[in-house]
Tab-separated table of C-alpha atoms and ligand atoms in Angstrom:
chain	number	residue	atom	x	y	z
X	29	MET	CA	17.459	-0.238	22.310
X	30	SER	CA	16.289	-1.487	25.699
X	31	ALA	CA	13.829	0.472	27.799
X	32	SER	CA	16.569	1.352	30.258
X	33	ASP	CA	18.555	3.219	27.572
X	34	ASN	CA	15.865	5.835	27.749
X	35	SER	CA	16.580	6.684	31.316
X	36	THR	CA	20.289	7.290	30.659
X	37	PRO	CA	20.346	11.084	30.545
X	38	SER	CA	23.867	11.403	29.150
X	39	ASN	CA	22.898	9.440	26.031
X	40	ASN	CA	19.370	10.432	25.439
X	41	ALA	CA	18.379	13.604	27.256
X	42	GLU	CA	19.600	15.533	24.266
X	43	LEU	CA	16.962	17.724	22.659
X	44	GLN	CA	15.666	16.527	19.261
X	45	VAL	CA	13.739	18.986	17.111
X	46	TYR	CA	11.600	18.218	14.051
X	47	ARG	CA	10.067	20.762	11.682
X	48	ALA	CA	6.928	19.921	9.658
X	49	SER	CA	3.198	20.490	9.851
X	50	VAL	CA	2.141	19.209	13.283
X	51	LEU	CA	-1.226	17.585	14.025
X	52	TYR	CA	-2.580	16.036	17.200
X	53	PHE	CA	-5.951	15.726	18.888
X	54	THR	CA	-6.957	17.038	22.298
X	55	ALA	CA	-10.595	15.841	22.243
X	56	ASP	CA	-13.068	13.817	20.181
X	57	PRO	CA	-14.091	15.890	17.130
X	58	ALA	CA	-17.477	14.107	17.188
X	59	GLN	CA	-18.165	15.795	20.541
X	60	HIS	CA	-16.105	19.008	20.566
X	61	SER	CA	-15.650	21.716	17.952
X	62	ASN	CA	-12.152	22.561	19.175
X	63	ALA	CA	-10.646	19.096	19.196
X	64	TYR	CA	-7.207	19.318	17.627
X	65	ALA	CA	-4.016	21.306	17.285
X	66	TRP	CA	-2.748	21.994	13.757
X	67	HIS	CA	0.440	23.940	13.137
X	68	GLU	CA	1.023	24.329	9.415
X	69	ASP	CA	4.657	25.303	10.071
X	70	GLY	CA	5.264	23.483	13.311
X	71	LEU	CA	7.943	22.043	15.568
X	72	LEU	CA	8.032	18.933	17.715
X	73	LEU	CA	10.609	18.875	20.512
X	74	THR	CA	11.560	15.611	22.217
X	75	SER	CA	14.081	14.596	24.846
X	76	ALA	CA	14.791	11.361	26.718
X	77	GLY	CA	12.079	9.585	24.730
X	78	GLN	CA	9.371	12.073	25.675
X	79	VAL	CA	7.595	15.020	24.113
X	80	VAL	CA	8.921	18.365	25.380
X	81	ALA	CA	6.721	20.639	23.279
X	82	ALA	CA	4.692	20.815	20.074
X	83	GLY	CA	3.631	24.069	18.466
X	84	ASP	CA	4.282	26.811	15.936
X	85	TYR	CA	7.769	27.112	14.486
X	86	GLN	CA	7.769	30.882	14.868
X	87	GLN	CA	6.863	30.685	18.547
X	88	LEU	CA	9.006	27.746	19.569
X	89	LYS	CA	12.200	28.533	17.678
X	90	ALA	CA	13.033	31.295	20.159
X	91	THR	CA	13.092	28.716	22.964
X	92	LEU	CA	15.701	26.516	21.270
X	93	PRO	CA	19.324	26.457	22.467
X	94	GLU	CA	21.687	28.275	20.183
X	95	GLY	CA	22.976	26.092	17.372
X	96	GLN	CA	20.236	23.497	17.944
X	97	GLU	CA	19.998	21.127	14.997
X	98	ILE	CA	16.534	20.905	13.418
X	99	GLN	CA	15.460	17.874	11.375
X	100	ASP	CA	13.694	19.332	8.396
X	101	TYR	CA	10.545	17.415	7.414
X	102	ARG	CA	8.781	20.395	5.877
X	103	GLY	CA	6.097	19.344	3.365
X	104	ASN	CA	5.147	16.443	5.645
X	105	ILE	CA	2.836	15.992	8.630
X	106	ILE	CA	4.089	14.935	12.063
X	107	MET	CA	1.411	13.204	14.102
X	108	PRO	CA	1.255	10.682	16.943
X	109	GLY	CA	1.912	7.083	15.897
X	110	PHE	CA	-1.165	5.049	15.007
X	111	ILE	CA	-2.666	2.623	17.515
X	112	ASP	CA	-4.291	-0.669	16.443
X	113	THR	CA	-6.531	-2.165	19.138
X	114	HIS	CA	-7.045	-5.684	17.713
X	115	VAL	CA	-4.583	-7.666	15.590
X	116	HIS	CA	-3.143	-11.214	15.504
X	117	TYR	CA	0.631	-11.422	14.924
X	118	PRO	CA	0.650	-15.222	14.302
X	119	GLN	CA	-1.808	-14.730	11.408
X	120	THR	CA	0.665	-12.660	9.364
X	121	ASP	CA	1.439	-15.591	7.054
X	122	MET	CA	-2.210	-16.321	6.177
X	123	LEU	CA	-3.522	-12.767	5.687
X	124	GLY	CA	-5.837	-12.744	2.662
X	125	SER	CA	-6.866	-16.418	2.778
X	126	PRO	CA	-10.191	-17.072	1.035
X	127	SER	CA	-13.159	-18.562	2.863
X	128	PRO	CA	-16.943	-18.398	2.895
X	129	GLY	CA	-17.104	-16.960	6.409
X	130	LEU	CA	-15.452	-16.875	9.815
X	131	LEU	CA	-15.821	-20.426	11.137
X	132	PRO	CA	-14.408	-22.347	8.114
X	133	TRP	CA	-11.685	-19.701	7.825
X	134	LEU	CA	-10.637	-20.356	11.455
X	135	GLU	CA	-10.617	-24.117	10.851
X	136	ASN	CA	-8.844	-24.130	7.492
X	137	TYR	CA	-6.338	-21.292	7.812
X	138	VAL	CA	-6.062	-19.748	11.268
X	139	PHE	CA	-5.564	-22.856	13.375
X	140	PRO	CA	-3.003	-24.556	11.055
X	141	THR	CA	-1.047	-21.279	10.826
X	142	GLU	CA	-1.125	-20.624	14.582
X	143	ARG	CA	0.158	-24.197	15.032
X	144	ARG	CA	3.447	-23.103	13.440
X	145	CYS	CA	4.133	-21.003	16.554
X	146	SER	CA	4.713	-24.260	18.466
X	147	ASP	CA	8.250	-23.655	17.163
X	148	PRO	CA	9.679	-20.767	19.226
X	149	ALA	CA	12.107	-19.834	16.435
X	150	TYR	CA	9.190	-19.397	14.018
X	151	ALA	CA	7.249	-17.353	16.603
X	152	THR	CA	10.235	-15.026	17.027
X	153	GLU	CA	10.732	-14.633	13.295
X	154	VAL	CA	7.075	-13.846	12.575
X	155	ALA	CA	6.841	-11.472	15.568
X	156	SER	CA	9.877	-9.603	14.257
X	157	PHE	CA	8.420	-9.311	10.748
X	158	PHE	CA	5.019	-8.299	12.156
X	159	LEU	CA	6.458	-5.486	14.295
X	160	ASP	CA	8.557	-4.174	11.416
X	161	GLU	CA	5.442	-4.217	9.230
X	162	LEU	CA	3.470	-2.249	11.853
X	163	LEU	CA	6.263	0.332	11.987
X	164	ARG	CA	6.342	0.567	8.164
X	165	CYS	CA	2.623	1.419	8.375
X	166	GLY	CA	3.112	3.969	11.154
X	167	THR	CA	1.573	1.875	13.929
X	168	THR	CA	3.543	2.253	17.149
X	169	THR	CA	1.176	0.569	19.639
X	170	ALA	CA	-1.084	-2.448	19.186
X	171	MET	CA	-3.247	-4.770	21.225
X	172	VAL	CA	-2.129	-8.109	19.874
X	173	TYR	CA	-3.200	-11.763	20.131
X	174	SER	CA	-0.381	-14.293	20.470
X	175	THR	CA	-1.190	-18.034	20.217
X	176	VAL	CA	-2.052	-20.638	22.837
X	177	HIS	CA	1.701	-21.267	23.287
X	178	ALA	CA	3.107	-19.375	26.291
X	179	HIS	CA	6.427	-18.907	24.472
X	180	SER	CA	4.595	-17.014	21.684
X	181	VAL	CA	4.117	-14.198	24.220
X	182	ASP	CA	7.807	-14.244	25.177
X	183	ALA	CA	8.744	-14.164	21.482
X	184	PHE	CA	6.538	-11.137	20.871
X	185	PHE	CA	7.516	-9.133	23.950
X	186	ASN	CA	11.217	-9.814	23.389
X	187	GLU	CA	10.960	-8.348	19.887
X	188	SER	CA	8.838	-5.428	21.096
X	189	GLU	CA	11.222	-4.679	23.956
X	190	ALA	CA	14.193	-4.736	21.573
X	191	ARG	CA	12.483	-1.950	19.577
X	192	ASN	CA	11.307	-0.158	22.771
X	193	LEU	CA	7.663	-0.194	21.637
X	194	ARG	CA	4.567	0.139	23.805
X	195	MET	CA	2.718	-3.092	23.052
X	196	VAL	CA	0.043	-5.291	24.574
X	197	THR	CA	-0.327	-9.031	24.049
X	198	GLY	CA	-1.486	-12.199	25.772
X	199	LYS	CA	-1.492	-15.957	25.464
X	200	VAL	CA	-4.688	-17.219	23.851
X	201	LEU	CA	-6.851	-19.306	26.197
X	202	MET	CA	-8.595	-22.142	24.349
X	203	ASP	CA	-9.584	-25.457	25.953
X	204	ARG	CA	-12.426	-26.735	23.740
X	205	ASN	CA	-13.801	-26.692	20.181
X	206	CYS	CA	-10.346	-26.426	18.697
X	207	PRO	CA	-7.706	-28.844	17.385
X	208	ASP	CA	-5.764	-30.821	20.034
X	209	PHE	CA	-2.532	-29.183	18.886
X	210	LEU	CA	-3.794	-25.763	20.037
X	211	ARG	CA	-5.601	-26.779	23.216
X	212	ASP	CA	-4.647	-25.826	26.769
X	213	THR	CA	-6.638	-26.737	29.880
X	214	ALA	CA	-8.596	-24.467	32.190
X	215	GLU	CA	-5.870	-24.763	34.821
X	216	SER	CA	-2.758	-24.706	32.589
X	217	GLY	CA	-4.053	-21.716	30.625
X	218	ILE	CA	-4.600	-19.664	33.753
X	219	ARG	CA	-1.334	-20.804	35.349
X	220	ASP	CA	0.640	-19.815	32.217
X	221	THR	CA	-1.223	-16.500	32.036
X	222	GLU	CA	-0.369	-15.585	35.613
X	223	ILE	CA	3.307	-16.431	35.076
X	224	LEU	CA	3.319	-14.230	31.957
X	225	ILE	CA	1.572	-11.351	33.764
X	226	LYS	CA	4.218	-11.417	36.484
X	227	LYS	CA	6.987	-11.606	33.931
X	228	TRP	CA	5.840	-8.990	31.425
X	229	HIS	CA	3.083	-6.659	32.648
X	230	LYS	CA	4.572	-3.154	32.965
X	231	ARG	CA	8.102	-4.408	32.226
X	232	GLY	CA	9.431	-1.391	30.302
X	233	ARG	CA	6.669	-0.512	27.847
X	234	GLN	CA	5.067	-3.980	27.708
X	235	LEU	CA	1.511	-4.617	28.955
X	236	TYR	CA	-0.376	-7.888	29.322
X	237	ALA	CA	-3.878	-8.873	28.151
X	238	ILE	CA	-5.786	-11.888	29.480
X	239	THR	CA	-6.928	-13.412	26.163
X	240	PRO	CA	-9.775	-15.948	26.039
X	241	ARG	CA	-10.078	-16.368	22.228
X	242	PHE	CA	-13.915	-16.263	22.307
X	243	ALA	CA	-16.696	-17.910	24.279
X	244	PRO	CA	-17.019	-21.011	22.013
X	245	THR	CA	-13.388	-22.097	22.574
X	246	SER	CA	-13.295	-21.870	26.382
X	247	THR	CA	-15.091	-24.190	28.808
X	248	ASP	CA	-17.123	-22.678	31.627
X	249	ALA	CA	-14.263	-23.621	33.943
X	250	GLN	CA	-11.736	-21.666	31.844
X	251	MET	CA	-14.090	-18.683	31.477
X	252	GLN	CA	-14.699	-18.680	35.224
X	253	LEU	CA	-10.972	-18.755	36.032
X	254	ALA	CA	-10.204	-16.083	33.405
X	255	GLY	CA	-12.853	-13.794	34.940
X	256	GLU	CA	-11.423	-14.377	38.409
X	257	LEU	CA	-7.920	-13.607	37.164
X	258	ALA	CA	-9.214	-10.388	35.576
X	259	ALA	CA	-10.674	-9.395	38.964
X	260	GLN	CA	-7.397	-10.242	40.695
X	261	TYR	CA	-5.400	-8.096	38.227
X	262	PRO	CA	-7.620	-5.057	37.523
X	263	ASP	CA	-4.799	-3.171	35.779
X	264	VAL	CA	-4.222	-5.980	33.257
X	265	TYR	CA	-6.115	-5.864	29.950
X	266	LEU	CA	-8.686	-8.425	28.803
X	267	GLN	CA	-9.339	-9.022	25.088
X	268	THR	CA	-11.662	-11.335	23.204
X	269	HIS	CA	-14.032	-11.555	20.217
X	270	LEU	CA	-17.738	-10.733	20.386
X	271	ALA	CA	-20.634	-11.165	17.923
X	272	GLU	CA	-18.589	-10.992	14.741
X	273	ASN	CA	-20.635	-13.332	12.579
X	274	THR	CA	-24.224	-14.627	12.635
X	275	ASP	CA	-23.163	-18.324	12.566
X	276	GLU	CA	-20.886	-17.640	15.539
X	277	VAL	CA	-23.734	-15.891	17.405
X	278	ALA	CA	-26.041	-18.898	16.774
X	279	TRP	CA	-23.282	-21.220	18.036
X	280	VAL	CA	-22.912	-19.233	21.248
X	281	LYS	CA	-26.702	-19.297	21.684
X	282	SER	CA	-26.637	-23.108	21.460
X	283	LEU	CA	-23.731	-23.339	23.921
X	284	TYR	CA	-25.294	-20.863	26.403
X	285	PRO	CA	-29.089	-21.097	25.883
X	286	GLU	CA	-29.769	-19.412	29.222
X	287	ALA	CA	-27.735	-16.263	28.407
X	288	ARG	CA	-29.661	-13.138	27.362
X	289	SER	CA	-27.102	-12.398	24.657
X	290	TYR	CA	-23.546	-13.238	23.562
X	291	LEU	CA	-22.267	-10.293	25.618
X	292	ASP	CA	-24.191	-11.609	28.604
X	293	VAL	CA	-21.980	-14.739	28.554
X	294	TYR	CA	-18.906	-12.561	29.112
X	295	GLU	CA	-20.746	-10.520	31.727
X	296	LYS	CA	-21.698	-13.641	33.708
X	297	PHE	CA	-18.022	-14.543	33.930
X	298	GLY	CA	-17.040	-11.077	35.166
X	299	MET	CA	-15.390	-9.927	31.962
X	300	LEU	CA	-17.131	-6.562	31.448
X	301	ARG	CA	-14.748	-4.040	32.941
X	302	PRO	CA	-12.484	-1.117	32.109
X	303	LEU	CA	-9.435	-2.303	30.119
X	304	SER	CA	-11.516	-4.908	28.279
X	305	MET	CA	-11.495	-4.839	24.460
X	306	TYR	CA	-14.162	-6.630	22.434
X	307	GLY	CA	-13.251	-7.302	18.802
X	308	HIS	CA	-15.969	-6.759	16.164
X	309	SER	CA	-19.189	-6.535	18.286
X	310	ILE	CA	-21.372	-6.223	15.195
X	311	TRP	CA	-24.398	-8.349	16.128
X	312	ILE	CA	-25.262	-6.778	19.475
X	313	ASP	CA	-28.364	-4.911	20.661
X	314	ASP	CA	-28.961	-1.691	22.590
X	315	GLU	CA	-29.042	-3.489	25.936
X	316	ASP	CA	-25.569	-4.863	25.158
X	317	ARG	CA	-24.400	-1.392	24.136
X	318	ARG	CA	-25.746	0.054	27.382
X	319	ARG	CA	-23.904	-2.570	29.440
X	320	MET	CA	-20.674	-1.925	27.545
X	321	ALA	CA	-20.950	1.819	28.138
X	322	GLU	CA	-21.813	1.351	31.830
X	323	THR	CA	-18.897	-1.004	32.427
X	324	LYS	CA	-16.437	0.963	30.245
X	325	SER	CA	-15.894	-2.056	28.025
X	326	ALA	CA	-14.556	-0.996	24.609
X	327	ILE	CA	-15.226	-2.203	21.076
X	328	ALA	CA	-12.505	-2.708	18.465
X	329	VAL	CA	-14.171	-1.967	15.126
X	330	CYS	CA	-12.448	-4.046	12.407
X	331	PRO	CA	-13.777	-2.863	9.018
X	332	THR	CA	-11.325	-4.513	6.584
X	333	SER	CA	-11.845	-7.847	8.331
X	334	ASN	CA	-15.605	-7.501	8.592
X	335	LEU	CA	-15.883	-6.772	4.873
X	336	PHE	CA	-13.350	-9.428	3.865
X	337	LEU	CA	-15.014	-12.229	5.852
X	338	GLY	CA	-18.519	-10.926	5.093
X	339	SER	CA	-19.178	-10.591	8.822
X	340	GLY	CA	-21.354	-7.473	8.732
X	341	LEU	CA	-21.462	-3.673	8.779
X	342	PHE	CA	-20.688	-2.100	12.172
X	343	ASP	CA	-23.404	0.293	13.395
X	344	PHE	CA	-21.550	3.486	14.376
X	345	GLU	CA	-24.787	5.384	14.900
X	346	ARG	CA	-26.170	3.094	17.635
X	347	ALA	CA	-22.767	2.797	19.313
X	348	ASP	CA	-22.484	6.604	19.401
X	349	ALA	CA	-26.053	7.029	20.608
X	350	LEU	CA	-25.303	4.877	23.638
X	351	ASN	CA	-21.755	6.190	24.215
X	352	VAL	CA	-19.945	2.881	23.818
X	353	PRO	CA	-16.154	3.369	23.921
X	354	LEU	CA	-15.037	2.758	20.321
X	355	SER	CA	-11.693	2.073	18.734
X	356	LEU	CA	-10.426	1.222	15.269
X	357	ALA	CA	-8.456	-1.930	14.474
X	358	SER	CA	-7.008	-3.931	11.582
X	359	ASP	CA	-7.683	-7.499	12.815
X	360	VAL	CA	-4.987	-8.913	10.512
X	361	GLY	CA	-5.146	-11.824	9.419
X	362	GLY	CA	-8.946	-11.382	9.084
X	363	GLY	CA	-8.158	-7.803	8.155
X	364	THR	CA	-6.548	-7.263	4.784
X	365	SER	CA	-4.143	-4.430	5.627
X	366	PHE	CA	-1.819	-3.442	8.459
X	367	SER	CA	-2.312	0.193	7.454
X	368	MET	CA	-4.577	2.260	9.706
X	369	LEU	CA	-5.073	4.565	6.685
X	370	GLN	CA	-6.590	1.676	4.743
X	371	THR	CA	-8.554	0.738	7.870
X	372	MET	CA	-10.029	4.271	7.909
X	373	ASN	CA	-10.820	3.973	4.207
X	374	GLU	CA	-13.027	0.920	4.794
X	375	ALA	CA	-14.495	2.251	8.066
X	376	TYR	CA	-15.677	5.264	6.109
X	377	LYS	CA	-17.414	3.082	3.513
X	378	VAL	CA	-19.028	0.890	6.175
X	379	ALA	CA	-20.454	4.007	7.838
X	380	ARG	CA	-21.779	5.199	4.470
X	381	MET	CA	-23.411	1.821	3.799
X	382	ARG	CA	-25.321	2.271	7.069
X	383	GLY	CA	-26.323	5.810	6.175
X	384	THR	CA	-23.902	7.490	8.581
X	385	TYR	CA	-20.754	9.502	8.022
X	386	LEU	CA	-17.252	9.515	9.523
X	387	PRO	CA	-15.334	12.753	8.914
X	388	ALA	CA	-11.589	12.290	8.336
X	389	LEU	CA	-10.822	14.263	11.488
X	390	ARG	CA	-12.789	11.758	13.527
X	391	MET	CA	-11.037	8.797	11.904
X	392	PHE	CA	-7.576	10.255	12.592
X	393	TYR	CA	-8.684	11.007	16.165
X	394	MET	CA	-9.789	7.387	16.542
X	395	ALA	CA	-6.502	5.984	15.220
X	396	THR	CA	-4.503	8.123	17.703
X	397	LEU	CA	-5.981	9.716	20.857
X	398	GLY	CA	-9.306	7.865	20.592
X	399	ASN	CA	-7.657	4.448	20.525
X	400	ALA	CA	-5.301	5.510	23.342
X	401	ARG	CA	-8.354	6.474	25.411
X	402	SER	CA	-10.104	3.189	24.652
X	403	MET	CA	-7.062	1.481	26.195
X	404	GLN	CA	-6.750	4.055	29.004
X	405	LEU	CA	-3.274	4.947	27.747
X	406	GLU	CA	-3.963	8.638	27.049
X	407	LYS	CA	-1.594	9.751	29.800
X	408	LYS	CA	1.232	8.071	27.879
X	409	ILE	CA	0.520	8.016	24.134
X	410	GLY	CA	-1.763	9.213	21.342
X	411	HIS	CA	-1.070	12.970	21.474
X	412	PHE	CA	1.733	15.493	22.035
X	413	ALA	CA	1.224	16.891	25.541
X	414	PRO	CA	4.590	17.481	27.253
X	415	GLY	CA	5.777	14.376	29.102
X	416	THR	CA	3.977	11.884	26.869
X	417	GLU	CA	6.005	9.180	25.144
X	418	ALA	CA	7.532	10.373	21.873
X	419	ASP	CA	5.911	7.852	19.506
X	420	PHE	CA	5.255	9.695	16.254
X	421	ILE	CA	5.190	9.399	12.497
X	422	ILE	CA	6.044	11.510	9.495
X	423	LEU	CA	3.246	11.296	6.914
X	424	ASP	CA	4.050	12.327	3.349
X	425	PRO	CA	1.036	13.757	1.504
X	426	LYS	CA	3.037	13.492	-1.764
X	427	ALA	CA	4.138	9.886	-1.302
X	428	THR	CA	2.840	8.771	-4.704
X	429	PRO	CA	2.235	10.733	-7.919
X	430	LEU	CA	-1.514	10.383	-7.428
X	431	LEU	CA	-1.405	11.472	-3.773
X	432	ALA	CA	0.763	14.461	-4.709
X	433	ARG	CA	-1.684	15.500	-7.415
X	434	ARG	CA	-4.749	14.947	-5.237
X	435	THR	CA	-3.472	16.553	-2.032
X	436	ALA	CA	-2.385	19.630	-3.994
X	437	ASN	CA	-6.094	20.108	-4.673
X	438	THR	CA	-7.517	20.033	-1.164
X	439	ASN	CA	-9.087	23.051	0.503
X	440	SER	CA	-9.147	22.128	4.176
X	441	LEU	CA	-7.369	19.942	6.704
X	442	ASP	CA	-10.329	17.544	6.696
X	443	GLU	CA	-10.065	17.182	2.902
X	444	LEU	CA	-6.315	16.633	3.089
X	445	LEU	CA	-6.688	13.952	5.756
X	446	PHE	CA	-9.550	12.383	3.849
X	447	ALA	CA	-7.406	12.058	0.712
X	448	LEU	CA	-4.670	10.450	2.844
X	449	ALA	CA	-7.175	7.969	4.270
X	450	MET	CA	-8.593	7.057	0.846
X	451	LEU	CA	-5.354	6.948	-1.170
X	452	GLY	CA	-2.678	6.395	1.482
X	453	ASP	CA	-1.098	3.256	2.868
X	454	ASP	CA	2.400	2.211	4.017
X	455	ARG	CA	3.887	4.331	1.227
X	456	SER	CA	2.593	7.465	2.963
X	457	VAL	CA	4.744	6.802	6.030
X	458	LYS	CA	8.118	8.473	5.586
X	459	ALA	CA	9.453	7.651	9.055
X	460	THR	CA	8.335	6.192	12.366
X	461	TYR	CA	9.742	7.092	15.789
X	462	ALA	CA	9.280	5.164	19.044
X	463	ALA	CA	10.274	6.701	22.384
X	464	GLY	CA	12.112	9.418	20.485
X	465	LYS	CA	14.206	7.092	18.303
X	466	ARG	CA	13.718	6.478	14.615
X	467	VAL	CA	12.653	2.857	14.151
X	468	TYR	CA	11.680	3.013	10.468
X	469	GLN	CA	12.595	5.158	7.514
X	470	ARG	CA	11.270	4.780	3.980
H	515	GUN	N1	-12.953	-15.317	16.402
H	515	GUN	C1	-12.240	-16.195	17.117
H	515	GUN	N2	-10.955	-16.216	16.742
H	515	GUN	C2	-10.833	-15.305	15.768
H	515	GUN	C3	-9.727	-14.845	14.976
H	515	GUN	O1	-8.599	-15.290	15.095
H	515	GUN	N3	-10.007	-13.879	14.071
H	515	GUN	C4	-11.248	-13.358	13.917
H	515	GUN	N4	-11.434	-12.400	13.008
H	515	GUN	N5	-12.291	-13.778	14.614
H	515	GUN	C5	-12.084	-14.744	15.534
H	516	ZN	ZN1	-9.483	-11.051	15.842
């Protein structure tokens, strides 16, 4: 299953055809009334790992070669694979660890668990489990944190490449305020990062992210070098955490008393840019939001994590008002589920708690095309335009007795999707395909 298999026409250029209801987005439903394509009786055609066409069965069947085999998924929904813009693979084994807040949770659970990745065999094993778990939940692309160990990135990308997935990760940079066993130095962190960029960025479907954990765990020297590296490699991602928790914000204020805000610390080091992804970003103000919109810096909203750790309720209304690029993310192990359906469920409730409202169509847009756009990957993934990469899932609206009963009683697509978001999880994913090949089947 290497990336190069896909370019072997004799093996893979064969047409694959799938019949089911077909859904994909073409625009943001929050901004456009005509934002999606829905074919109740639809077909998806793929070849050589790419989408050839998506549309109505009645229209497309006439274009098929005679005797073409059709995989019959009628009763299910085919849609683009989910995208998760912020998640930590080395935290898989401590997901759901109790703590009164972010900082003690990092100290007591995250750091000891990330230490285990000092063993490359463990890193490989947990990366393999993590990727299989994403696929079970219908997530085909993710923006992932590795650990401070350079080999944790190799372990992850090797497993991702073996499954031919489009994935992003990076070595965590952390040279202060952390245990010795997880500490790099300003110079070694940047040197390792540059080696990993050259080795992995754009190799097959793999993409690199420069990954300073967050401002408190990098010295000024490391932040400065990370910002310079980001300027040197403008097509490489940058990911970090921002204003997740009020204790964290106070800590940053004490470390950088001269900065206007937490975001301003990142800005001073040149880290506001397209292809940057800021996890959480709860405790920010309108000036921060304006700067993020102006610099095309995106936010990864992490509702299951923010509720679990008691971090706060993300303000969708202010973010929308100032046009900040938004995405939806699990943040496992702070998040409590790998499922983007469960992530939508809690995003919806967070919006309600703040007096706003997220329609199901918008949440499914976010988890597919919206997240692809936030990562500037919309030319490759997140929808079904011809020539895009054939990463897709088969969602079963009757996956459980309760789902079957509930979805039989919906009166619109929005209601059907809403029931899937409230009641669905990994059980709703019947199959997952990456680059046109089935990589998971329930
Ligand atoms: N802030 C710094 N590191 C982390 C992390 O690993 N998880 C979360 N949720 N917040 C962080
Ligand atoms: Zn995180």
